[in-house]
XYZ file of C-alpha atoms in Angstrom:
148
model
C 40.368 42.645 -19.727
C 42.927 39.902 -19.124
C 45.234 42.398 -17.444
C 42.801 42.577 -14.523
C 43.295 38.905 -13.595
C 46.863 37.630 -13.404
C 47.372 33.901 -14.000
C 47.918 31.442 -11.190
C 50.781 28.965 -11.293
C 49.980 25.278 -11.071
C 53.152 23.214 -10.964
C 54.925 26.160 -12.583
C 52.482 26.471 -15.466
C 50.496 29.726 -15.779
C 46.778 28.938 -15.707
C 43.531 30.867 -15.771
C 42.409 31.478 -12.199
C 39.017 30.011 -11.167
C 37.277 33.388 -10.974
C 38.257 34.245 -14.521
C 37.456 30.718 -15.704
C 33.903 31.242 -14.428
C 33.463 33.883 -17.137
C 35.516 32.348 -19.935
C 33.972 28.879 -19.767
C 30.499 30.377 -20.019
C 31.292 31.376 -23.585
C 31.620 27.774 -24.775
C 29.306 25.658 -22.626
C 25.550 25.171 -22.694
C 23.563 26.154 -19.586
C 23.420 22.647 -18.035
C 27.126 21.958 -18.475
C 27.948 25.497 -17.307
C 25.883 25.012 -14.157
C 27.836 21.827 -13.409
C 31.214 23.435 -13.987
C 30.316 26.515 -11.962
C 29.119 24.306 -9.092
C 32.488 22.500 -9.165
C 34.443 25.818 -9.280
C 32.456 27.093 -6.283
C 32.943 23.880 -4.311
C 36.588 23.166 -5.190
C 37.875 26.739 -5.040
C 35.593 28.284 -2.433
C 34.046 30.838 -4.767
C 31.034 32.606 -3.327
C 28.174 34.172 -5.281
C 29.383 37.543 -3.997
C 32.845 36.943 -5.455
C 31.342 35.816 -8.786
C 29.177 38.944 -8.861
C 32.357 41.026 -8.453
C 34.010 39.097 -11.311
C 30.991 39.822 -13.501
C 31.148 43.542 -12.700
C 34.868 43.544 -13.563
C 34.459 41.826 -16.945
C 30.944 42.740 -18.008
C 30.589 44.819 -21.147
C 28.442 44.645 -24.251
C 29.547 41.699 -26.410
C 31.816 40.109 -23.770
C 31.469 36.358 -24.254
C 30.684 34.357 -21.099
C 29.102 37.131 -19.073
C 25.550 36.215 -20.039
C 25.661 32.702 -18.588
C 27.270 33.953 -15.359
C 24.687 36.720 -15.094
C 21.872 34.145 -15.485
C 23.420 31.912 -12.810
C 23.670 34.860 -10.423
C 20.089 35.923 -11.105
C 18.856 32.374 -10.405
C 21.040 31.221 -7.508
C 22.402 34.325 -5.709
C 21.357 33.902 -2.105
C 21.434 30.093 -2.061
C 23.672 29.062 0.815
C 25.837 26.009 0.236
C 26.404 24.013 -2.912
C 24.471 20.965 -4.161
C 26.725 17.884 -4.227
C 25.278 16.150 -7.260
C 23.516 16.786 -10.507
C 20.375 15.222 -8.985
C 20.511 17.681 -6.080
C 21.029 20.528 -8.572
C 17.902 19.362 -10.422
C 15.886 19.344 -7.171
C 17.191 22.816 -6.305
C 16.006 24.014 -9.734
C 12.550 22.463 -9.086
C 12.299 24.215 -5.717
C 13.270 27.544 -7.300
C 10.847 27.018 -10.199
C 8.085 26.319 -7.694
C 8.762 29.727 -6.125
C 9.649 28.141 -2.803
C 12.025 30.037 -0.522
C 15.726 29.373 -1.096
C 16.947 26.463 0.997
C 20.315 25.991 2.657
C 22.223 23.304 0.712
C 24.404 20.746 2.521
C 23.677 21.985 6.038
C 26.024 20.335 8.567
C 24.236 19.274 11.754
C 26.554 18.239 14.592
C 25.580 15.263 16.775
C 26.327 14.785 20.460
C 28.701 11.889 19.670
C 31.000 14.184 17.661
C 29.766 12.967 14.301
C 27.555 15.032 12.032
C 24.849 14.777 9.425
C 24.775 16.727 6.215
C 21.260 17.628 5.098
C 20.841 18.063 1.358
C 18.316 20.919 1.689
C 17.192 22.651 4.846
C 14.514 25.214 5.575
C 15.587 26.392 9.012
C 12.635 28.687 9.719
C 10.187 25.794 9.497
C 12.613 23.029 10.598
C 12.244 21.111 7.342
C 14.920 18.841 5.922
C 14.908 17.339 2.406
C 17.168 14.402 1.572
C 17.728 13.306 -2.019
C 18.626 9.657 -2.524
C 20.040 8.656 -5.911
C 20.918 5.160 -7.102
C 24.221 5.140 -5.190
C 22.272 5.206 -1.921
C 21.439 1.526 -2.483
C 25.068 0.534 -1.922
C 25.556 -1.137 1.512
C 28.336 1.225 2.646
C 26.225 4.282 1.748
C 23.163 2.822 3.464
C 25.218 2.232 6.619
C 26.560 5.799 6.567
C 23.105 7.280 6.019
C 21.453 5.261 8.790
């Protein structure tokens, strides 16, 4: 199935493209590490759940390593808008899903009249509910000032 996905060149070196890596890396990582890597691939390379579903359809066949973890991620997170920034936010998203709450929007950007903006960790637009997750780094003075 490698013929379906040509390599990308990074500084002249042929590399596995992010979409293909989303399948291949699932064959060697545990679920938690895979969730973290997939979150980074989505954020850093702009991969959507729809694109990942297409990759799964392209590569999925009985015995194909890596497809199971991607399939489980799609079953769990397909429909979640946005990408959690941190492992703590990912954990909270998992808790929200496990509690059978509706899927939130992650990292919703809210523009302010002064041209600045806020990013809300989790938003439920229909009920105008925002959830902010503060980890230990929020105690740093520069982070406190930015959050205020």
